[in-house]
mmCIF file of C-alpha atoms in Angstrom:
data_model
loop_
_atom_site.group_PDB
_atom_site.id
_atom_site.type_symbol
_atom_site.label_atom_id
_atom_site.label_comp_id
_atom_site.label_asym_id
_atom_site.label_seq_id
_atom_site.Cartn_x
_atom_site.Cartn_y
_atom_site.Cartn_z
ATOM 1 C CA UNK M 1 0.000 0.000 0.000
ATOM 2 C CA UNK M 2 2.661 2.137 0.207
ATOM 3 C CA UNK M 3 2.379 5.734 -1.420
ATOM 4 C CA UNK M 4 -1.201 4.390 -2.900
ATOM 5 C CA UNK M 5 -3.672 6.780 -2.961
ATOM 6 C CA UNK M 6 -7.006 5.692 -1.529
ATOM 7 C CA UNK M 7 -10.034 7.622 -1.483
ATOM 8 C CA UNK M 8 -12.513 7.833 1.476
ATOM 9 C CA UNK M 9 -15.773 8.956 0.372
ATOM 10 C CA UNK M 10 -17.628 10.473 3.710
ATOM 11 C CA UNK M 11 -13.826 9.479 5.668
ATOM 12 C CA UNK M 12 -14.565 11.762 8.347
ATOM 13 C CA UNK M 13 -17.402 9.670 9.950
ATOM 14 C CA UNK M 14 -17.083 7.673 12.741
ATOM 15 C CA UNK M 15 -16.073 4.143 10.725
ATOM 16 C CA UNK M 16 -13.857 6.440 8.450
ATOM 17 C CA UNK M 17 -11.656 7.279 11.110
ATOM 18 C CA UNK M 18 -10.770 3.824 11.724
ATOM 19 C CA UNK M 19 -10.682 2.628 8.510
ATOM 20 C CA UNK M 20 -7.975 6.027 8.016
ATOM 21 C CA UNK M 21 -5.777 4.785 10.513
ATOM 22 C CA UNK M 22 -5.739 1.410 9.021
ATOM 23 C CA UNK M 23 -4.909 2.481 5.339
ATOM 24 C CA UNK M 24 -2.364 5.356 6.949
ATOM 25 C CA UNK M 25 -0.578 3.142 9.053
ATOM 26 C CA UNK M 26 -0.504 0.542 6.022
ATOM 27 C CA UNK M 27 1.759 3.620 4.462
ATOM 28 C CA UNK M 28 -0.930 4.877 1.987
ATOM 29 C CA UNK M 29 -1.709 8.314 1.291
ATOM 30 C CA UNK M 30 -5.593 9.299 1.687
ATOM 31 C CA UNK M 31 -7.814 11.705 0.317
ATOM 32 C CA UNK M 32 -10.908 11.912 2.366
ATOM 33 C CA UNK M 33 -13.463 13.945 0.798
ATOM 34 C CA UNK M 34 -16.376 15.606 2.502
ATOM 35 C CA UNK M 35 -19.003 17.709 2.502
ATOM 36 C CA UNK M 36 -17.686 20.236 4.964
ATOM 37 C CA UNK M 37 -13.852 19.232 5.236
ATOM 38 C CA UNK M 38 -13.965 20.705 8.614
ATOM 39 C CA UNK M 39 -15.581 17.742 10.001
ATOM 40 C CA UNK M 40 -12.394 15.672 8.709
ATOM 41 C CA UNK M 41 -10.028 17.490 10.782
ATOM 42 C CA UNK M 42 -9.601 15.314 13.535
ATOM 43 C CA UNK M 43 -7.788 12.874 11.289
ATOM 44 C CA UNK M 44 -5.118 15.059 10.989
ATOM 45 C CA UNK M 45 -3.202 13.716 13.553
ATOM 46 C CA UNK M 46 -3.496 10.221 12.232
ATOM 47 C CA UNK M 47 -1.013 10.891 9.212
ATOM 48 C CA UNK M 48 2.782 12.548 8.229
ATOM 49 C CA UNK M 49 3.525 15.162 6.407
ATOM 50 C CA UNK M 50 2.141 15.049 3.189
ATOM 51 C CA UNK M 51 -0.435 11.617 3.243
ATOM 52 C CA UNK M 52 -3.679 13.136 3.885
ATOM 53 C CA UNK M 53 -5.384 15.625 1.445
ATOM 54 C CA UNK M 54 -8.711 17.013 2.490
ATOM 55 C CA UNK M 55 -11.250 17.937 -0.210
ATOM 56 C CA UNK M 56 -14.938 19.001 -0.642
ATOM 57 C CA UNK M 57 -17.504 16.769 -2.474
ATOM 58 C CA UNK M 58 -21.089 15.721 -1.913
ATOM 59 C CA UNK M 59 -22.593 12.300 -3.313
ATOM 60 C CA UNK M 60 -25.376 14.510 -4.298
ATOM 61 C CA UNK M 61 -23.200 16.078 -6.848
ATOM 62 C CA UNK M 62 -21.707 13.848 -8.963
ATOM 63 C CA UNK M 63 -19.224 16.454 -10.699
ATOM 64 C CA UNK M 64 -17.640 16.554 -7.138
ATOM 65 C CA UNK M 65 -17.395 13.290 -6.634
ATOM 66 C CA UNK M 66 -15.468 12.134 -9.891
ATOM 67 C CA UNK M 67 -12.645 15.265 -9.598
ATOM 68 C CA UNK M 68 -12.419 13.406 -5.905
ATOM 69 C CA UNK M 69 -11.464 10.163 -6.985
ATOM 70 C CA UNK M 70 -9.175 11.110 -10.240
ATOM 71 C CA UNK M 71 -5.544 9.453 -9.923
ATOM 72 C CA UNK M 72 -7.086 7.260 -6.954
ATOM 73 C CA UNK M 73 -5.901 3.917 -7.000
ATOM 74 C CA UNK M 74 -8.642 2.630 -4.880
ATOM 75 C CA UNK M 75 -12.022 4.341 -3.472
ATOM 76 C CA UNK M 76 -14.168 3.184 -0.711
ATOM 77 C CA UNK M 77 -17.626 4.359 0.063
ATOM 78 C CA UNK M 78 -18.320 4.910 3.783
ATOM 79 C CA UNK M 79 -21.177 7.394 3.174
ATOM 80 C CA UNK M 80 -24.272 6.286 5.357
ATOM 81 C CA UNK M 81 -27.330 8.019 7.320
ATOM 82 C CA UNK M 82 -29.862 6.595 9.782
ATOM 83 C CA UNK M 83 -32.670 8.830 9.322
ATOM 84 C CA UNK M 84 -33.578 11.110 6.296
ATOM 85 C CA UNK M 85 -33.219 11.147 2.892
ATOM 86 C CA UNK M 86 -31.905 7.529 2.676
ATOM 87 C CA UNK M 87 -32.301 7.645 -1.616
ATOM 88 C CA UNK M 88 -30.141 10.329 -1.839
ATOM 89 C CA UNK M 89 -27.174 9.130 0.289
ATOM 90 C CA UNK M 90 -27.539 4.710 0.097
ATOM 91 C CA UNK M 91 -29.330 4.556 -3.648
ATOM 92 C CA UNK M 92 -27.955 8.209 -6.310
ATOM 93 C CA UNK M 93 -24.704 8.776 -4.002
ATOM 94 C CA UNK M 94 -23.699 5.075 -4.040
ATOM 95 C CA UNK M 95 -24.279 4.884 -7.621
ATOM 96 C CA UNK M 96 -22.406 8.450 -8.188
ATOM 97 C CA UNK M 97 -19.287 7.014 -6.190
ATOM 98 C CA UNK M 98 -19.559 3.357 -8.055
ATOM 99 C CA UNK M 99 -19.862 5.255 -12.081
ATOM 100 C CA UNK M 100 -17.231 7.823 -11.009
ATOM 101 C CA UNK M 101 -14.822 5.227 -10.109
ATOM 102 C CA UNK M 102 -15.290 3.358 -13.285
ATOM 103 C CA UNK M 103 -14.830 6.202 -14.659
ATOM 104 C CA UNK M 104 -11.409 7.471 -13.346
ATOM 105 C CA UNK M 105 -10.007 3.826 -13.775
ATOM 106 C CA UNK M 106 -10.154 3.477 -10.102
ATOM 107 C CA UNK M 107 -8.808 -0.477 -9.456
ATOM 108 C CA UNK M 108 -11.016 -0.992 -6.329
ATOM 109 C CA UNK M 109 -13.876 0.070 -4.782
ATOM 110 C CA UNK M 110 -14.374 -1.293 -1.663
ATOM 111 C CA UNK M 111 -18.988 -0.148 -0.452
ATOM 112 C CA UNK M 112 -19.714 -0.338 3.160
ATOM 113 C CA UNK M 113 -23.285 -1.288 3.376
ATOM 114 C CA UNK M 114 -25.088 -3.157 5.960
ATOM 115 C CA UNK M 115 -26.361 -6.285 7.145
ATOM 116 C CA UNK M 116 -29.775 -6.423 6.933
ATOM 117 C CA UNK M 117 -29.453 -4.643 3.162
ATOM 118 C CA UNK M 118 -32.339 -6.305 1.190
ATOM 119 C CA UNK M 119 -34.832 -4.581 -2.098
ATOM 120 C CA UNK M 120 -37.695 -5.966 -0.696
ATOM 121 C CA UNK M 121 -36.745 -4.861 3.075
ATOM 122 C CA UNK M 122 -39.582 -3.771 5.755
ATOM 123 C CA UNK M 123 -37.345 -0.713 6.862
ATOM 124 C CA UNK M 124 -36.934 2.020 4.414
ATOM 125 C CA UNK M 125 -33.089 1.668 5.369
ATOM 126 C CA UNK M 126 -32.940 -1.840 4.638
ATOM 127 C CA UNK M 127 -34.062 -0.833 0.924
ATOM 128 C CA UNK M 128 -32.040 1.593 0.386
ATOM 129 C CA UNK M 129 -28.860 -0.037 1.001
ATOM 130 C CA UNK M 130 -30.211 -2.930 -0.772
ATOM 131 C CA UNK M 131 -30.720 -0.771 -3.794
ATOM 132 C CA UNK M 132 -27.739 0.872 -3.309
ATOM 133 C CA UNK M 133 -25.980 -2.123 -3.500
ATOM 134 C CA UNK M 134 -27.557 -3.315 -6.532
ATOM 135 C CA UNK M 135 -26.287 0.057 -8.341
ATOM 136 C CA UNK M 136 -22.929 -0.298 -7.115
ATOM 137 C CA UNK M 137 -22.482 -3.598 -9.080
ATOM 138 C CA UNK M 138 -23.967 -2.752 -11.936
ATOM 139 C CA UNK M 139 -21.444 0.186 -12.162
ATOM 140 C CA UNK M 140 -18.556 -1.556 -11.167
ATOM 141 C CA UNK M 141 -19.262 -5.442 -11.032
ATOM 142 C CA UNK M 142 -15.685 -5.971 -8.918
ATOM 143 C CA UNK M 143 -16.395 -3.838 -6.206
ATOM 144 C CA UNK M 144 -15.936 -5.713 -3.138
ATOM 145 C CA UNK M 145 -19.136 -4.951 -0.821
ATOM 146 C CA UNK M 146 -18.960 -4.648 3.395
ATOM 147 C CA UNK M 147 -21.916 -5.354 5.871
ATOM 148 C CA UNK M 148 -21.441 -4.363 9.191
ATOM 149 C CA UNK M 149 -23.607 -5.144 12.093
ATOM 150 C CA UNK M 150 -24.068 -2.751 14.620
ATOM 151 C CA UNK M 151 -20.235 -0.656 15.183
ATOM 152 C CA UNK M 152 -18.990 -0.224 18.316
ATOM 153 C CA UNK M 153 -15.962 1.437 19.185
ATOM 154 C CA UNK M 154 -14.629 4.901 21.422
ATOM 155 C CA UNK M 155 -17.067 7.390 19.589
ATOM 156 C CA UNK M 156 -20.053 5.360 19.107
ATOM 157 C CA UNK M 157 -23.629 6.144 19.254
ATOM 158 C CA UNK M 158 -25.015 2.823 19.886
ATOM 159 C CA UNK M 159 -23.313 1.393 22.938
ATOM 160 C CA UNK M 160 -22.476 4.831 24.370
ATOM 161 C CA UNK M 161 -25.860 6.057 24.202
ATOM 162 C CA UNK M 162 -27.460 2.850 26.347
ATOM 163 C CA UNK M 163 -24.147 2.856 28.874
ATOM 164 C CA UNK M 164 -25.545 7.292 29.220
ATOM 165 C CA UNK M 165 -29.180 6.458 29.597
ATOM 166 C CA UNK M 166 -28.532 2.957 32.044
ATOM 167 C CA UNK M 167 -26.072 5.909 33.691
ATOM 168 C CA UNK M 168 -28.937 8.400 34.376
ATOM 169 C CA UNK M 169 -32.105 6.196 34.616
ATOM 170 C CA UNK M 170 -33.384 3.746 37.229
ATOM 171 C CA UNK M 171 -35.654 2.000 34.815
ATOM 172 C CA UNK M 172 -34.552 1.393 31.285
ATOM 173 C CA UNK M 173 -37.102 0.240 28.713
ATOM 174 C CA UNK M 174 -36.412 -2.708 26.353
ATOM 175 C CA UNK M 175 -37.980 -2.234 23.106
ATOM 176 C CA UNK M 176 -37.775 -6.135 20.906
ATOM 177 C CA UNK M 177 -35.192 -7.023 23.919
ATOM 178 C CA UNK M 178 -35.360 -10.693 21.900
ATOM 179 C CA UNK M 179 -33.477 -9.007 18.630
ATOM 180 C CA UNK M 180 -30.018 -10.268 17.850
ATOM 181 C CA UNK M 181 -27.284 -8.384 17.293
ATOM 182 C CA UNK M 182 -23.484 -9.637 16.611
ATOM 183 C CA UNK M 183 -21.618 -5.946 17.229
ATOM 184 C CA UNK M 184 -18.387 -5.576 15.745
ATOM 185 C CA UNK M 185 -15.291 -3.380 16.753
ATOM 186 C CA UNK M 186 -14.593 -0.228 14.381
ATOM 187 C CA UNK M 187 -11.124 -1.255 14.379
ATOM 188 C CA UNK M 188 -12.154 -4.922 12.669
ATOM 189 C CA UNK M 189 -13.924 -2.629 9.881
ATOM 190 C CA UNK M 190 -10.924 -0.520 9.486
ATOM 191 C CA UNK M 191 -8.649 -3.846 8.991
ATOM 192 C CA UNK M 192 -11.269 -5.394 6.933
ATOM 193 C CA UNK M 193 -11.431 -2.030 4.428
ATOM 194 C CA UNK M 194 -7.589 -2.221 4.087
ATOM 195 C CA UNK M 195 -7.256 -6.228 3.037
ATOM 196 C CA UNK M 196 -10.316 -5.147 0.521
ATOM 197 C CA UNK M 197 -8.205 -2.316 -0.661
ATOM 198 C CA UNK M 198 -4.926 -4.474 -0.803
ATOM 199 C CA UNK M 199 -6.662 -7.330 -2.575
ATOM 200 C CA UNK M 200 -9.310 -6.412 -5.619
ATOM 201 C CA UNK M 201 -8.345 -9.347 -7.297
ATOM 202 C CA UNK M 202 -9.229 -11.388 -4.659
ATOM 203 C CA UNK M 203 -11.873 -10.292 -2.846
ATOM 204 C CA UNK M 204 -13.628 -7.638 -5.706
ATOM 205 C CA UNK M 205 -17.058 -8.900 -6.405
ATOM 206 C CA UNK M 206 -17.484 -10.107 -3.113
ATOM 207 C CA UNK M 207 -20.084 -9.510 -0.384
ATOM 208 C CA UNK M 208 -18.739 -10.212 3.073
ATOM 209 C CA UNK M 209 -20.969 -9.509 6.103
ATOM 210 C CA UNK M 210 -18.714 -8.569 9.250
ATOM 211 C CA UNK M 211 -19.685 -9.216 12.792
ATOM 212 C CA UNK M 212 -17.809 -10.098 16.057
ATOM 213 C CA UNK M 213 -17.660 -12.841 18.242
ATOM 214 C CA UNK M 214 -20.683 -12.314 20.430
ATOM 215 C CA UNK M 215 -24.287 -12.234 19.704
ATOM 216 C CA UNK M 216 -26.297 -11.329 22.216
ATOM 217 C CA UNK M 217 -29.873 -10.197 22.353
ATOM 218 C CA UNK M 218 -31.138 -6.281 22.503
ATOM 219 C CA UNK M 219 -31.866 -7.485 26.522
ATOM 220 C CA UNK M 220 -28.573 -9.386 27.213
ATOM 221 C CA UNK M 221 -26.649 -6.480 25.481
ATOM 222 C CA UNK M 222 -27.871 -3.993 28.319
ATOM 223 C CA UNK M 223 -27.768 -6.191 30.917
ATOM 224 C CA UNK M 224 -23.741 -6.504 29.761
ATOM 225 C CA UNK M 225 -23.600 -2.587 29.362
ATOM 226 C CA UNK M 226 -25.138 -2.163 32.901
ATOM 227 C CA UNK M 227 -22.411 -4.614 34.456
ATOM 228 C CA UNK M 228 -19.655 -2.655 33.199
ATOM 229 C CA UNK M 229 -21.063 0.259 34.283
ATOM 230 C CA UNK M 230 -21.566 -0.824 38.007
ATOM 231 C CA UNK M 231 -25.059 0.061 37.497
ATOM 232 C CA UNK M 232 -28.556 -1.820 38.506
ATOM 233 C CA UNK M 233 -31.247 -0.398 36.602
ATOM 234 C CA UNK M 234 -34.643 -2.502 36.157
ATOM 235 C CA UNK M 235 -35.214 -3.345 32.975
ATOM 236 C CA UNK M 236 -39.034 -2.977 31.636
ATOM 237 C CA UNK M 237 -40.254 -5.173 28.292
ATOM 238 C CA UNK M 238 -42.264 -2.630 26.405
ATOM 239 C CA UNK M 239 -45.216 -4.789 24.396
ATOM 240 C CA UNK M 240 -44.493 -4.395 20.518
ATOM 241 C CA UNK M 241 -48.035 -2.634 20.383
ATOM 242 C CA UNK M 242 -46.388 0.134 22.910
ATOM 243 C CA UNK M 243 -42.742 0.430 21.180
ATOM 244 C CA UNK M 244 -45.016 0.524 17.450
ATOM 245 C CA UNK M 245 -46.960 3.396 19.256
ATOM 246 C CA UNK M 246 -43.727 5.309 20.864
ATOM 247 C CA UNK M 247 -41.851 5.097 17.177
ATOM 248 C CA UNK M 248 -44.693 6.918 15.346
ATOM 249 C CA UNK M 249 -44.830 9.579 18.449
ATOM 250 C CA UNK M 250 -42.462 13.115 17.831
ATOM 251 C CA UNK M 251 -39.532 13.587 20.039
ATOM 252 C CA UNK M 252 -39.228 9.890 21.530
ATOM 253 C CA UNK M 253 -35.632 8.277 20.940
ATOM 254 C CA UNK M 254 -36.450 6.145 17.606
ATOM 255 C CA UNK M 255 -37.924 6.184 14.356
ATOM 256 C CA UNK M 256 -40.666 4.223 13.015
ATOM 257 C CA UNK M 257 -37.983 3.057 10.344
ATOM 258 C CA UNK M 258 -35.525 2.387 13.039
ATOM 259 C CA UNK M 259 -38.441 -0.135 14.995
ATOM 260 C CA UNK M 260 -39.280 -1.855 11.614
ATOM 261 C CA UNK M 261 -35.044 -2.704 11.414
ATOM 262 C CA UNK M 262 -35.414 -3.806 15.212
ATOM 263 C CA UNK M 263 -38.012 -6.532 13.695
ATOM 264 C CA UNK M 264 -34.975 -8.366 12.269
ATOM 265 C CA UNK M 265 -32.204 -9.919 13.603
ATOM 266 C CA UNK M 266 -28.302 -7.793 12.935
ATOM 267 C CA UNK M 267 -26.468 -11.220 12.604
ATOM 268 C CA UNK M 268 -24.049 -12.424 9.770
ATOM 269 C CA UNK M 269 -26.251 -14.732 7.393
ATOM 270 C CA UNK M 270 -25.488 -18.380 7.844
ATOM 271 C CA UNK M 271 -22.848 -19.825 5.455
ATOM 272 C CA UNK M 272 -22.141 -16.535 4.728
ATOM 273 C CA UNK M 273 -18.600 -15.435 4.892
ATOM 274 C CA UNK M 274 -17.477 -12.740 6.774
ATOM 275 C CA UNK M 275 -14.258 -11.225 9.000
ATOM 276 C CA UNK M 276 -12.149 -13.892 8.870
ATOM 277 C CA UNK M 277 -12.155 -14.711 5.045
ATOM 278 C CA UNK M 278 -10.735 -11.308 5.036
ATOM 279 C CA UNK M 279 -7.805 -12.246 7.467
ATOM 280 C CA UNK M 280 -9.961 -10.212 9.739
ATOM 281 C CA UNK M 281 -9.907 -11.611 13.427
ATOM 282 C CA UNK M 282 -13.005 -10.314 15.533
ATOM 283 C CA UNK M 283 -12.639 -8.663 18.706
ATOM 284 C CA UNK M 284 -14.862 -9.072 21.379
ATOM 285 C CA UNK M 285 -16.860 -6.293 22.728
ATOM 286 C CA UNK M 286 -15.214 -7.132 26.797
ATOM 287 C CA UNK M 287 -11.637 -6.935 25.155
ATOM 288 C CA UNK M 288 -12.162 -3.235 24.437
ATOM 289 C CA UNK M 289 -15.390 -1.298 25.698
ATOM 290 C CA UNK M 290 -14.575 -1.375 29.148
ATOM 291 C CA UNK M 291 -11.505 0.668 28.680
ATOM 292 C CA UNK M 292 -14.086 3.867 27.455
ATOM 293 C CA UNK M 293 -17.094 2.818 28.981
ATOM 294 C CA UNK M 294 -15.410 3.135 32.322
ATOM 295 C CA UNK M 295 -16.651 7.367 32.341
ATOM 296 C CA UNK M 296 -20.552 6.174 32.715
ATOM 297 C CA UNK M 297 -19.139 4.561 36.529
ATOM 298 C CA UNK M 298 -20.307 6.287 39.637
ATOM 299 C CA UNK M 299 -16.636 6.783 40.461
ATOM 300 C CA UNK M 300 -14.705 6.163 36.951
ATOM 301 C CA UNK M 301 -11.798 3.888 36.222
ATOM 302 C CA UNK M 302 -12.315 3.028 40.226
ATOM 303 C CA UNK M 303 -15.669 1.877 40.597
ATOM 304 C CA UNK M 304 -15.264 -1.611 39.546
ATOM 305 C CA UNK M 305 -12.059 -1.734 41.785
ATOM 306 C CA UNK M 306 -13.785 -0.538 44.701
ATOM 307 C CA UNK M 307 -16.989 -3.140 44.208
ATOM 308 C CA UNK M 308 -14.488 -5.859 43.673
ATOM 309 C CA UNK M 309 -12.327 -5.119 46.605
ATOM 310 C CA UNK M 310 -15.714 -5.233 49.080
ATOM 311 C CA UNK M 311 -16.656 -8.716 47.529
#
């Protein structure tokens, strides 16, 4: 990889940042192109002198996105929303990134998508990234296609937000606390971006589906949270008549799209490959979370030492 220029569509969101450090450290030189630059700057620090370019460019325009991935060797896609205009940014932007890459001569394109990504999906998220993958390869039939499960890592906003609201409440409700979910570390992503990168010729036209070593339910994942937080909240099953009701409501924490996803299990498929076929070994969530999730303790990095010690 070294002195290979990679471009990171949308490389200033959270999985960007780890899949930067991967392709940086690999000795590649990154251009991460963004809407607002600005919000890339805190990748800065990542690289030397001369391996990171910053650039404008917006999957919306399409003009934009092709002067960002001229003289690219490779491009990856890490441009993804939860909530609004899901066509724009899974279904035209994916397809803009996929026919500007053919375009440049780009030798890989490596799409991060998401497990669950299916046409005929309930959620309107599902379908969009299903969609979205369909355009990708028809554009550019060797691209080499990533499906996370949930992310966790430092700057989340999955685990992070339960460990703050177990922190603050003493009941927590459990919407679909039966769910599955098979979270994966940001860092895993990262790697498994860079052997896509390194490899078109192997693993281009491939769809891999990455997920760690645990899969717990929506219930068992709190009930982990609130044990490495030291805290005891009670735990309430909302009936799927009340969550359906809450979802359609303004203000309340999820989306009626983001209930329909919570209908389906976040698991790799079976017989399916995934992380490892990538040279990819997962982490588990207990190798890494505690060492961040240790600020929602009553008394920080010394409230589990204290509870232990009076055992």
């Amino acid at each position: 990889m070294k002195n290979k220029l990679v471009t990171l569509i949308g490389g200033g969101g959270f999985v960007g940042r780890y899949a930067a450090q991967a392709l940086l450290h690999a000795g590649a030189r990154i251009r991460v192109a963004q809407r607002d630059p600005r919000q890339a700057w805190h990748l800065k620090p990542l690289a030397a002198i001369g391996q990171m370019q910053l650039v404008a460019a917006d999957v919306g325009r399409p003009d934009t996105i092709l002067r960002a991935v001229q003289g690219a060797d490779a491009v990856v896609n890490l441009v993804g929303v939860l909530s609004g205009d899901f066509q724009r940014a899974h279904v035209d932007g994916a397809r803009a990134v996929a026919e500007s890459a053919a375009r440049a001569g780009v030798e890989a394109l490596v799409h991060v998508s998401a497990i669950g990504a299916d046409a005929n999906a309930a959620s309107a998220y599902g379908r969009s990234k299903g969609q979205g993958e369909a355009a990708v390869r028809e554009a550019f039939p060797n691209a080499t296609i990533l499906r996370p499960s949930i992310v966790f890592g430092r700057e989340d906003a999955f685990v992070n937000r339960f460990a703050g609201m177990i922190e603050k409440a003493p009941v927590v409700p459990v919407l679909r606390g039966g769910t599955r979910f098979q979270p994966v570390f940001a860092g895993d992503v990262g790697a498994a971006v860079l052997a896509a990168v390194q490899e078109p010729g192997r693993f281009g036209g491939h769809i891999y589906e990455l997920g760690g070593p645990d899969v717990l339910s929506m219930k068992a994942l709190l009930r982990w949270i609130a044990n490495e937080i030291d805290r005891s909240p009670h735990f309430l099953d909302l009936p799927d008549s009340l969550g359906a009701l809450l979802a359609k409501l303004p203000g309340t924490p999820i989306t009626t799209d983001q209930w329909q996803m919570l209908g389906r299990d976040n698991v790799v498929g079976q017989g399916v490959e995934g992380l490892s076929a990538l040279g990819v070994t997962a982490t588990p969530m207990a190798a890494v979370a505690p060492e961040w999730l240790v600020r929602f303790r009553k008394q920080g990095r010394f409230g589990r030492r204290s509870r232990e010690q009076a055992a």
